[in-house]
Coordinates of C-alpha atoms in Angstrom, one line a residue:
M4 CA 0.0 0.0 0.0
T5 CA 2.8 2.4 0.8
S6 CA 6.5 2.3 1.0
N7 CA 8.1 -0.6 2.8
P8 CA 6.8 -0.8 6.4
T9 CA 9.1 -0.3 9.3
S10 CA 9.9 -3.2 11.5
S11 CA 7.2 -2.2 13.9
D12 CA 4.4 -2.2 11.3
R13 CA 2.2 -5.2 10.6
V14 CA 0.1 -6.1 7.6
W15 CA -3.4 -7.6 7.2
P16 CA -3.5 -11.0 5.5
K17 CA -5.3 -10.0 2.3
T18 CA -3.7 -8.2 -0.6
G19 CA -4.8 -6.4 -3.7
L20 CA -7.6 -3.9 -4.6
W21 CA -10.3 -5.7 -2.5
A22 CA -8.1 -6.2 0.6
A23 CA -9.7 -3.2 2.4
S24 CA -12.5 -0.7 1.7
F25 CA -10.3 2.4 1.5
R26 CA -8.6 1.1 -1.7
V27 CA -12.0 1.0 -3.5
M28 CA -14.2 3.6 -1.9
F29 CA -11.8 6.5 -1.4
P30 CA -10.8 6.6 -5.2
L31 CA -14.5 6.3 -6.1
A32 CA -15.3 9.2 -3.8
A33 CA -12.4 11.3 -5.3
L34 CA -13.5 10.6 -8.9
W35 CA -17.1 11.3 -8.2
A36 CA -16.3 14.5 -6.4
A37 CA -14.7 15.7 -9.6
L38 CA -17.2 14.3 -12.1
C39 CA -20.3 15.3 -10.1
V40 CA -19.2 19.0 -9.9
A41 CA -18.1 19.0 -13.5
L42 CA -21.4 17.7 -14.7
W43 CA -23.3 20.2 -12.5
Q44 CA -21.2 23.3 -13.3
W45 CA -20.8 22.8 -17.1
Q46 CA -23.9 20.8 -18.0
A47 CA -25.1 23.5 -20.3
N48 CA -21.8 23.3 -22.3
L49 CA -21.8 19.5 -22.4
N50 CA -25.1 19.0 -24.3
L51 CA -26.1 16.2 -21.9
P52 CA -29.1 14.1 -22.8
F53 CA -30.5 14.6 -19.2
D54 CA -31.1 17.6 -16.9
L55 CA -29.4 17.7 -13.5
T56 CA -31.2 19.6 -10.8
L57 CA -30.0 21.3 -7.6
D58 CA -31.6 18.5 -5.6
W59 CA -29.5 15.9 -7.5
H60 CA -26.4 17.9 -6.9
I61 CA -27.0 18.2 -3.1
H62 CA -27.8 14.5 -2.9
E63 CA -24.7 13.4 -4.8
M64 CA -22.3 15.7 -2.9
T65 CA -23.6 14.3 0.4
F66 CA -25.0 10.8 0.1
G67 CA -22.9 10.0 -2.9
F68 CA -19.5 11.6 -2.4
A69 CA -19.5 11.6 1.4
G70 CA -21.3 8.2 1.5
A71 CA -18.5 6.5 -0.4
A72 CA -15.9 8.1 1.9
L73 CA -18.0 7.0 4.9
A74 CA -17.8 3.4 3.8
G75 CA -14.1 3.7 3.0
Y76 CA -13.3 5.0 6.5
L77 CA -15.6 3.0 8.7
L78 CA -14.9 -0.4 7.2
T79 CA -11.1 0.3 7.3
A80 CA -11.1 1.7 10.8
C81 CA -13.3 -0.9 12.4
P82 CA -10.4 -3.2 13.2
S83 CA -9.4 -0.6 15.8
W84 CA -12.4 -1.7 17.9
T85 CA -12.9 -5.3 16.7
G86 CA -9.3 -6.5 16.5
R87 CA -10.2 -8.3 13.3
A88 CA -9.0 -7.9 9.8
P89 CA -11.1 -5.3 7.8
P90 CA -13.9 -6.6 5.6
S91 CA -12.5 -7.6 2.2
G92 CA -13.3 -9.5 -1.0
W93 CA -16.8 -10.0 -2.3
P94 CA -18.7 -7.8 0.3
L95 CA -16.7 -4.8 -0.9
M96 CA -17.5 -5.8 -4.5
V97 CA -21.2 -5.8 -3.7
L98 CA -20.9 -2.4 -2.0
A99 CA -19.0 -0.8 -4.9
F100 CA -21.6 -2.2 -7.3
L101 CA -24.5 -0.8 -5.3
W102 CA -22.8 2.6 -5.0
I103 CA -22.0 2.8 -8.7
A104 CA -25.5 1.6 -9.6
T105 CA -27.1 4.3 -7.5
R106 CA -25.0 7.0 -9.3
V107 CA -26.0 5.6 -12.7
A108 CA -29.7 5.3 -11.7
L109 CA -30.0 8.9 -10.6
V110 CA -28.5 10.2 -13.8
A111 CA -30.6 7.9 -15.9
L112 CA -33.7 8.8 -13.9
W113 CA -34.3 5.2 -12.8
L114 CA -35.2 6.7 -9.4
P115 CA -37.1 3.8 -7.8
F116 CA -34.2 1.5 -8.6
G117 CA -31.8 4.1 -7.3
A118 CA -33.7 4.4 -4.0
I119 CA -33.4 0.6 -3.5
T120 CA -29.7 0.4 -4.3
S121 CA -28.9 3.4 -2.1
V122 CA -30.6 1.9 0.9
A123 CA -28.9 -1.4 0.2
F124 CA -25.5 0.3 0.1
F125 CA -25.8 2.2 3.4
W126 CA -27.5 -0.7 5.1
G127 CA -24.8 -3.0 3.7
V128 CA -22.1 -0.9 5.4
A129 CA -24.2 -1.1 8.7
L130 CA -24.5 -4.9 8.3
L131 CA -20.8 -5.4 7.8
L132 CA -20.0 -3.2 10.9
W133 CA -22.5 -5.1 13.0
G134 CA -21.2 -8.5 11.8
E135 CA -17.6 -7.6 12.5
T136 CA -18.5 -6.3 16.0
R137 CA -20.5 -9.4 16.7
K138 CA -17.7 -11.8 15.6
S139 CA -15.2 -9.9 17.7
G140 CA -17.2 -10.2 20.9
K141 CA -16.0 -6.7 21.8
P142 CA -17.9 -3.4 22.4
G143 CA -18.6 -1.8 19.0
R144 CA -19.6 1.6 17.8
P145 CA -23.4 1.4 17.6
G146 CA -23.5 5.1 16.7
F147 CA -21.8 4.5 13.4
I148 CA -24.2 1.6 12.6
L149 CA -27.2 3.8 13.4
F150 CA -25.8 6.6 11.3
C151 CA -25.5 4.3 8.3
L152 CA -29.1 3.0 8.8
A153 CA -30.3 6.6 9.0
A154 CA -28.3 7.6 5.9
G155 CA -30.0 4.8 3.9
I156 CA -33.4 6.0 4.9
G157 CA -32.5 9.6 4.3
S158 CA -31.1 8.9 0.8
A159 CA -34.2 6.9 -0.1
F160 CA -36.4 9.7 1.1
W161 CA -34.5 12.2 -0.9
I162 CA -34.6 10.1 -4.1
T163 CA -38.3 9.4 -3.6
G164 CA -38.8 13.2 -3.3
L165 CA -36.9 13.6 -6.6
Y166 CA -39.2 11.1 -8.2
N167 CA -42.4 12.8 -6.9
N168 CA -41.0 16.3 -7.2
A169 CA -42.0 16.8 -3.6
L170 CA -38.9 17.5 -1.5
P171 CA -39.8 19.7 1.5
M172 CA -38.0 23.1 1.9
W173 CA -36.0 21.9 4.9
A174 CA -34.7 18.8 3.1
P175 CA -31.3 20.2 2.1
Y176 CA -30.5 21.0 5.7
V177 CA -30.7 17.3 6.8
P178 CA -27.7 15.7 5.0
V179 CA -25.5 18.8 5.6
I180 CA -26.3 18.8 9.4
G181 CA -26.1 15.0 9.6
F182 CA -22.6 14.8 8.0
S183 CA -21.5 17.8 10.0
L184 CA -22.4 16.0 13.2
L185 CA -20.5 12.9 12.0
L186 CA -17.5 15.1 11.2
I187 CA -17.6 16.7 14.6
V188 CA -17.6 13.3 16.3
V189 CA -15.0 11.6 14.1
G190 CA -12.8 14.6 13.5
G191 CA -13.1 15.6 17.1
Q192 CA -11.7 12.2 18.1
I193 CA -8.9 11.6 15.7
L194 CA -7.5 15.1 15.3
P195 CA -6.8 15.8 19.0
A196 CA -5.6 12.2 19.4
F197 CA -3.1 12.6 16.6
L198 CA -2.0 16.1 17.8
S199 CA -1.6 14.8 21.4
R200 CA 0.4 11.8 20.2
A201 CA 2.7 14.0 18.2
A202 CA 3.1 16.4 21.2
I203 CA 4.0 13.6 23.6
W204 CA 6.6 12.2 21.0
R205 CA 8.2 15.6 21.1
G206 CA 8.3 15.8 24.9
R207 CA 5.3 18.1 25.4
K208 CA 2.4 17.4 27.7
P209 CA -1.0 17.9 26.0
A210 CA -3.6 20.0 27.8
E211 CA -6.7 18.4 29.3
E212 CA -9.9 19.2 27.3
P213 CA -13.2 19.7 29.3
D214 CA -15.5 16.8 28.5
W215 CA -18.6 19.0 28.1
L216 CA -17.5 21.2 25.1
G217 CA -18.1 18.5 22.4
P218 CA -21.5 17.5 23.6
V219 CA -22.5 21.2 23.9
A220 CA -21.6 21.7 20.3
L221 CA -23.5 18.6 19.2
L222 CA -26.6 19.5 21.2
S223 CA -26.6 23.1 19.9
I224 CA -26.6 21.8 16.3
V225 CA -29.4 19.3 17.1
M226 CA -31.4 22.2 18.6
A227 CA -30.7 24.3 15.5
T228 CA -32.0 21.5 13.3
L229 CA -35.2 21.1 15.3
I230 CA -35.8 24.9 15.2
L231 CA -35.1 25.0 11.4
L232 CA -38.0 22.6 10.9
T233 CA -40.3 25.2 12.5
E234 CA -38.9 27.9 10.2
H235 CA -37.5 30.1 12.9
A236 CA -34.3 30.7 11.0
A237 CA -32.8 33.5 13.2
T238 CA -33.1 31.4 16.4
A239 CA -31.6 28.4 14.6
G240 CA -28.7 30.7 13.4
G241 CA -28.0 31.6 17.0
F242 CA -27.6 28.0 18.0
L243 CA -25.3 27.3 15.0
R244 CA -23.0 30.2 16.0
F245 CA -23.0 29.0 19.6
A246 CA -22.0 25.5 18.3
A247 CA -19.2 27.1 16.3
L248 CA -17.8 28.9 19.3
A249 CA -17.9 25.7 21.4
L250 CA -15.8 23.9 18.7
I251 CA -13.3 26.8 18.7
A252 CA -13.1 26.5 22.5
R253 CA -12.4 22.8 22.1
M254 CA -9.6 23.4 19.7
A255 CA -8.0 25.9 22.1
F256 CA -7.1 22.9 24.3
W257 CA -5.6 20.8 21.5
S258 CA -1.9 20.6 20.8
L259 CA -2.1 22.6 17.6
R260 CA 1.6 23.4 17.6
S261 CA 2.1 19.8 16.5
A262 CA 0.5 20.6 13.2
L263 CA 3.3 23.0 12.3
R264 CA 5.8 20.2 11.9
D265 CA 3.5 17.6 10.3
R266 CA 1.9 18.3 6.9
L267 CA -0.7 15.5 7.3
L268 CA -1.7 17.0 10.7
A269 CA -1.7 20.5 9.2
M270 CA -4.2 19.3 6.5
L271 CA -6.4 17.8 9.1
T272 CA -6.3 20.9 11.2
L273 CA -7.0 23.3 8.3
A274 CA -9.9 21.1 7.2
Y275 CA -11.4 20.9 10.7
L276 CA -11.3 24.7 11.0
W277 CA -13.9 24.8 8.3
L278 CA -16.4 23.2 10.7
P279 CA -16.7 26.1 13.2
L280 CA -16.2 28.7 10.4
G281 CA -18.9 27.1 8.2
L282 CA -21.3 26.8 11.1
Y283 CA -20.8 30.3 12.2
L284 CA -21.2 31.7 8.7
W285 CA -24.3 29.6 8.2
G286 CA -25.8 30.8 11.5
A287 CA -25.0 34.4 10.6
S288 CA -26.7 34.0 7.2
L289 CA -29.8 32.6 8.8
S290 CA -29.9 35.6 11.1
E291 CA -29.2 37.9 8.1
T292 CA -26.3 39.4 9.9
G293 CA -23.4 37.7 8.1
P294 CA -21.3 38.7 5.1
L295 CA -22.3 35.7 3.0
S296 CA -25.5 34.2 1.7
E297 CA -26.8 30.9 2.9
P298 CA -25.6 28.9 -0.2
Q299 CA -22.1 30.4 0.2
S300 CA -22.0 29.5 3.8
L301 CA -23.3 25.9 3.2
H302 CA -20.4 25.4 0.7
A303 CA -18.0 26.2 3.5
L304 CA -19.3 23.1 5.3
I305 CA -19.7 20.9 2.2
M306 CA -16.5 21.7 0.4
G307 CA -14.3 23.0 3.2
A308 CA -15.2 20.8 6.1
M309 CA -16.6 17.7 4.6
G310 CA -14.4 17.6 1.5
G311 CA -11.3 18.8 3.3
L312 CA -11.7 16.2 6.1
I313 CA -12.4 13.4 3.7
F314 CA -9.2 14.3 1.8
A315 CA -7.1 14.8 4.9
V316 CA -8.2 11.5 6.6
S317 CA -8.0 9.4 3.5
A318 CA -4.6 10.8 2.5
R319 CA -3.2 9.1 5.6
S320 CA -4.2 5.7 4.2
I321 CA -1.7 6.0 1.3
A322 CA 1.0 8.0 3.0
H323 CA 4.6 6.8 3.2
R324 CA 5.6 5.2 6.4
T325 CA 8.8 6.3 8.1
P326 CA 10.4 5.7 11.5
T327 CA 9.1 9.1 12.5
G328 CA 5.5 8.6 11.3
L329 CA 3.5 9.1 8.2
R330 CA 4.7 11.4 5.4
P331 CA 2.3 12.5 2.5
R332 CA 2.9 11.2 -1.0
R333 CA 4.3 13.7 -3.5
G334 CA 1.4 15.7 -4.9
T335 CA -0.8 15.4 -1.8
I336 CA -0.2 18.9 -0.6
P337 CA -0.9 20.6 -4.0
A338 CA -4.1 18.5 -4.4
F339 CA -5.3 19.6 -0.9
A340 CA -4.4 23.2 -1.7
L341 CA -6.5 23.2 -4.8
I342 CA -9.5 21.9 -2.9
W343 CA -8.9 24.4 -0.1
L344 CA -8.7 27.3 -2.5
A345 CA -11.8 26.0 -4.4
T346 CA -13.8 26.5 -1.2
W347 CA -12.8 30.1 -0.9
A348 CA -13.5 30.7 -4.6
R349 CA -17.0 29.2 -4.2
M350 CA -17.7 31.4 -1.2
V351 CA -17.2 34.5 -3.3
D352 CA -19.3 33.0 -6.2
A353 CA -16.3 32.5 -8.6
L354 CA -18.2 29.4 -9.8
D355 CA -16.1 28.4 -12.8
L356 CA -12.8 28.9 -10.9
A357 CA -14.1 27.0 -7.9
A358 CA -15.2 24.1 -10.0
T359 CA -11.9 24.0 -11.9
L360 CA -9.9 24.0 -8.7
W361 CA -12.1 21.4 -7.0
C362 CA -12.1 19.0 -10.0
S363 CA -8.3 19.4 -10.5
G364 CA -7.6 18.7 -6.9
W365 CA -9.7 15.6 -6.7
L366 CA -8.5 14.2 -10.0
L367 CA -4.9 14.7 -8.9
Y368 CA -5.7 13.0 -5.7
A369 CA -7.3 10.0 -7.5
L370 CA -4.0 9.6 -9.5
L371 CA -2.1 9.4 -6.2
F372 CA -4.0 6.3 -5.3
L373 CA -2.8 4.2 -8.3
P374 CA 0.4 3.0 -6.7
A375 CA -1.4 2.2 -3.5
L376 CA -4.0 -0.2 -4.9
A377 CA -1.9 -3.4 -4.7
G378 CA 0.2 -5.2 -2.2
P379 CA -0.5 -5.9 1.5
V380 CA -2.5 -3.5 3.7
V381 CA -0.2 -2.1 6.3
R382 CA -1.7 -1.5 9.7
P383 CA -2.6 0.7 11.4
V384 CA -3.9 2.2 8.2
F385 CA -4.6 5.8 9.4
S386 CA -1.6 6.2 11.7
G387 CA 2.0 5.2 11.5
T388 CA 4.2 3.7 14.1
R389 CA 6.9 6.0 15.5
N390 CA 10.2 4.4 16.6
S391 CA 11.6 6.3 19.5

């Protein structure tokens, strides 16, 4: 998967493309991130035989792009709590088929079929997670299983709304908020852990973070969601801004200095910063007190936070392993920079520039995966072993 592992690294028994989900789903996510935006932005110039709507675009950037990354991450990370090898082989082939079939169905307007395959994909991920946990006999992560089950229902609901042309006004908020909550949970676990580990390795003692800040941020976003359903936008905006401030307060306790000497950690940190920034800007736009419109603010969350964190986390799976930890592959930083700049361009409505930067970044990133698709899967996948 990467350069030759150090003596302290181990490998999982399977090899090849289907040895772990990240080798399949992360490249699919990267390719679809580029193709989906290109089709949406330049459909008028491409003379497509079908019309792509805004609702299709939102669904494919969340349930499609982020859904593939979700499967790639969870099914690769589950050995950390099961102690078993990650799912491999034919179950991954089935998941990849279902994901691709859903993308084709939504473009070809086979919407009932697409609803079925989308549910099957997300519930298939949940079933694999449940099965691995059950076989291990260890405590699992039921929250991730419930999220996948809910994502399947949400995606089917969305596709059914496309079919009936009856999506409610609040529908676009649901996947954005849902994946934001997931990013806060996952990113809020792995980023401070990696930062603290790096700080300890360099002889610094990490600060203790108050346990209540994370739950406060999550609760504030949940409250904002419930209030948005009642169309009290200004009040919901206040809760979103409060959640953003809680996240910034959390980050103040993290060993952020560690990111200055580690490019992979720097990418994770820069991507995570889009979460509080996007939530605050979105809250301000709902209260009509911010500098950006609501669509501009939402793209800070979708492109900056979601896209950035997907990139920064998945880049660790193909990074070179050295005695001092993971090092990014050549081309990783330029690809991330293109995606990061694309977010800023979209926030100022430079649409063609934003799409060009975004597509270029993800296509470059997909190319970086090619050398990492064969050979054994070195573990741990998302973190390297430091030799002191």
